[in-house]
Amino acid sequence: MKLITRDTDYAIRAMCVIAKRKDKVVSVKDLTDYLKVPRPFLRKILQILNKRGLLKSYKGIGGGFTIALSPKKISLVKLIEVFQGPIRLSEHKLKKKICPEAKICLLKKRLDNIEKYVKARLEAITLETLIEEAGRI
Amino acid sequence: MKLITRDTDYAIRAMCVIAKRKDKVVSVKDLTDYLKVPRPFLRKILQILNKRGLLKSYKGIGGGFTIALSPKKISLVKLIEVFQGPIRLSEHKLKKKICPEAKICLLKKRLDNIEKYVKARLEAITLETLIEEAGRI
DNA sequence: CATAATGATACTAATATGGTATCATTTAAA
DNA sequence: TTTAAATGATACCATATTAGTATCATTATG
Ligand code: FES
Ligand code: FES
């Protein structure tokens, strides 16, 4: 029932570091040294973030990644959806078909409400808020 | 990221039916006829609910299950925890060890808040509320 | 041209999920 | 007292998801 899987988690940590370094190019080596996260796995993750347009990448010696968007614009919802697909707390289906009772199902209605709330909260958590407040500690 | 897995879902549906039938003994056959859910799987699920004291079981011909507690007292949290363990939306650990930064980690703090809310909402959804409101439709 | 970086892609291991299958035990009723 | 209809206990199996590795190609810099 995890809201956040490992890859998303690592992505958040890495993005925070990269965002803090502003326009400096950060390599995977820099990141793994700091984050103690498996290198090939992190590489894969950063490549995905690059493809999705959240990072810019630079090849060759001295290469690495910079952040592609303002940290304000990168929310947890966005990062979660990159690695875990659309946020859906409740499918509440029967055997992969849409349940005929879906429209009147009370349980589904209530879970959908919870989902809306969670999504809104995750939307409000951006890289900026994570970095900014961390700086104050 | 599902809040509710298949077994929990089936358990909820089955418990609602059993609760509605009050003190009548409901067999797995009755339930599968009505719910269209795989029989051996549902059997396993009901056995677990029985062990956990949420159902009472009766063996032999004419046997089956009745509800053991007032539907008021059976919340979604309880049912989820039976099949999925304690509700923890965010572990946010590093390599199975507790993260040294856990106490000051902002992300964790925020996810924990979301978790508290979700848990409270799931606590408020009981079999009684599901049955009662369904009756009004 | 050597080297240090990423890009692309395929493979693998571990865990969780969603079940089946089998046999033992109990009990009501014929 | 036998039989059939139910659950109890357990072991097994199939699939999907998660969490990675491994390899080779490509690119940029000095
Ligand atoms: S959506 Fe089908 S029973 Fe809830
Ligand atoms: S709990 Fe370790 S970084 Fe958040």
GROMACS .gro file of C-alpha atoms in nm, chain A:
model
  137
    1MET     CA    1   0.000   0.000   0.000
    2LYS     CA    2   0.303   0.220  -0.036
    3LEU     CA    3   0.229   0.561  -0.178
    4ILE     CA    4   0.585   0.590  -0.297
    5THR     CA    5   0.801   0.312  -0.437
    6ARG     CA    6   1.178   0.295  -0.424
    7ASP     CA    7   1.241   0.445  -0.764
    8THR     CA    8   1.015   0.741  -0.693
    9ASP     CA    9   1.182   0.787  -0.357
   10TYR     CA   10   1.529   0.789  -0.507
   11ALA     CA   11   1.409   1.022  -0.779
   12ILE     CA   12   1.284   1.270  -0.521
   13ARG     CA   13   1.610   1.264  -0.329
   14ALA     CA   14   1.817   1.301  -0.645
   15MET     CA   15   1.600   1.579  -0.786
   16CYS     CA   16   1.632   1.773  -0.463
   17VAL     CA   17   2.008   1.759  -0.478
   18ILE     CA   18   2.019   1.850  -0.845
   19ALA     CA   19   1.774   2.134  -0.794
   20LYS     CA   20   1.978   2.275  -0.506
   21ARG     CA   21   2.289   2.280  -0.723
   22LYS     CA   22   2.100   2.512  -0.962
   23ASP     CA   23   2.273   2.517  -1.300
   24LYS     CA   24   2.572   2.310  -1.201
   25VAL     CA   25   2.590   1.980  -1.381
   26VAL     CA   26   2.562   1.691  -1.136
   27SER     CA   27   2.686   1.345  -1.232
   28VAL     CA   28   2.553   1.013  -1.114
   29LYS     CA   29   2.878   0.961  -0.930
   30ASP     CA   30   2.828   1.279  -0.729
   31LEU     CA   31   2.479   1.166  -0.643
   32THR     CA   32   2.559   0.812  -0.540
   33ASP     CA   33   2.845   0.930  -0.324
   34TYR     CA   34   2.602   1.153  -0.143
   35LEU     CA   35   2.286   0.947  -0.146
   36LYS     CA   36   2.426   0.596  -0.100
   37VAL     CA   37   2.189   0.455  -0.355
   38PRO     CA   38   2.269   0.178  -0.606
   39ARG     CA   39   2.440   0.339  -0.900
   40PRO     CA   40   2.296   0.150  -1.201
   41PHE     CA   41   1.948   0.183  -1.059
   42LEU     CA   42   1.988   0.555  -1.010
   43ARG     CA   43   2.122   0.584  -1.363
   44LYS     CA   44   1.809   0.424  -1.498
   45ILE     CA   45   1.593   0.653  -1.292
   46LEU     CA   46   1.771   0.967  -1.409
   47GLN     CA   47   1.746   0.858  -1.769
   48ILE     CA   48   1.372   0.829  -1.731
   49LEU     CA   49   1.348   1.172  -1.571
   50ASN     CA   50   1.549   1.309  -1.861
   51LYS     CA   51   1.320   1.150  -2.117
   52ARG     CA   52   1.018   1.293  -1.939
   53GLY     CA   53   1.168   1.638  -1.960
   54LEU     CA   54   1.225   1.689  -1.589
   55LEU     CA   55   1.602   1.682  -1.621
   56LYS     CA   56   1.845   1.795  -1.887
   57SER     CA   57   2.139   1.567  -1.954
   58TYR     CA   58   2.493   1.630  -2.074
   59LYS     CA   59   2.708   1.355  -2.213
   60GLY     CA   60   3.081   1.316  -2.211
   61ILE     CA   61   3.345   1.414  -1.961
   62GLY     CA   62   3.214   1.652  -1.700
   63GLY     CA   63   2.863   1.556  -1.801
   64GLY     CA   64   2.563   1.482  -1.585
   65PHE     CA   65   2.225   1.637  -1.520
   66THR     CA   66   2.065   1.969  -1.442
   67ILE     CA   67   1.708   2.044  -1.353
   68ALA     CA   68   1.492   2.125  -1.653
   69LEU     CA   69   1.199   2.298  -1.482
   70SER     CA   70   1.155   2.529  -1.191
   71PRO     CA   71   1.139   2.327  -0.867
   72LYS     CA   72   0.807   2.505  -0.805
   73LYS     CA   73   0.661   2.317  -1.096
   74ILE     CA   74   0.774   1.971  -0.996
   75SER     CA   75   0.525   1.816  -0.756
   76LEU     CA   76   0.524   1.475  -0.596
   77VAL     CA   77   0.223   1.386  -0.807
   78LYS     CA   78   0.430   1.442  -1.117
   79LEU     CA   79   0.720   1.231  -0.992
   80ILE     CA   80   0.497   0.955  -0.865
   81GLU     CA   81   0.314   0.935  -1.194
   82VAL     CA   82   0.640   0.906  -1.386
   83PHE     CA   83   0.733   0.587  -1.205
   84GLN     CA   84   0.405   0.448  -1.084
   85GLY     CA   85   0.151   0.567  -1.337
   86PRO     CA   86  -0.163   0.765  -1.259
   87ILE     CA   87  -0.259   0.782  -0.893
   88ARG     CA   88  -0.549   0.552  -0.830
   89LEU     CA   89  -0.602   0.441  -0.473
   90SER     CA   90  -0.912   0.243  -0.555
   91GLU     CA   91  -0.995   0.055  -0.866
   92HIS     CA   92  -1.258  -0.155  -0.697
   93LYS     CA   93  -1.326  -0.357  -1.006
   94LEU     CA   94  -1.443  -0.711  -1.048
   95LYS     CA   95  -1.219  -0.935  -1.261
   96LYS     CA   96  -1.066  -0.653  -1.464
   97LYS     CA   97  -1.405  -0.548  -1.597
   98ILE     CA   98  -1.558  -0.229  -1.474
   99CYS     CA   99  -1.799  -0.323  -1.203
  100PRO     CA  100  -2.162  -0.274  -1.306
  101GLU     CA  101  -2.232  -0.122  -0.966
  102ALA     CA  102  -1.950   0.128  -0.992
  103LYS     CA  103  -2.182   0.424  -1.035
  104ILE     CA  104  -2.375   0.362  -0.717
  105CYS     CA  105  -2.108   0.187  -0.513
  106LEU     CA  106  -2.068   0.358  -0.179
  107LEU     CA  107  -1.731   0.216  -0.102
  108LYS     CA  108  -1.593   0.338  -0.430
  109LYS     CA  109  -1.737   0.683  -0.371
  110ARG     CA  110  -1.570   0.711  -0.036
  111LEU     CA  111  -1.237   0.582  -0.152
  112ASP     CA  112  -1.252   0.823  -0.443
  113ASN     CA  113  -1.293   1.108  -0.199
  114ILE     CA  114  -0.991   1.000  -0.002
  115GLU     CA  115  -0.799   0.975  -0.326
  116LYS     CA  116  -0.888   1.330  -0.422
  117TYR     CA  117  -0.759   1.457  -0.093
  118VAL     CA  118  -0.436   1.262  -0.114
  119LYS     CA  119  -0.375   1.380  -0.466
  120ALA     CA  120  -0.428   1.741  -0.369
  121ARG     CA  121  -0.183   1.707  -0.083
  122LEU     CA  122   0.076   1.545  -0.304
  123GLU     CA  123   0.024   1.817  -0.561
  124ALA     CA  124   0.109   2.074  -0.296
  125ILE     CA  125   0.441   1.912  -0.211
  126THR     CA  126   0.692   2.037  -0.467
  127LEU     CA  127   1.067   2.016  -0.488
  128GLU     CA  128   1.071   2.381  -0.392
  129THR     CA  129   0.886   2.331  -0.068
  130LEU     CA  130   1.106   2.036   0.020
  131ILE     CA  131   1.428   2.223  -0.049
  132GLU     CA  132   1.328   2.555   0.096
  133GLU     CA  133   1.214   2.424   0.431
  134ALA     CA  134   1.506   2.188   0.457
  135GLY     CA  135   1.733   2.489   0.426
  136ARG     CA  136   1.582   2.638   0.739
  137ILE     CA  137   1.677   2.349   0.961
   0.00000   0.00000   0.00000
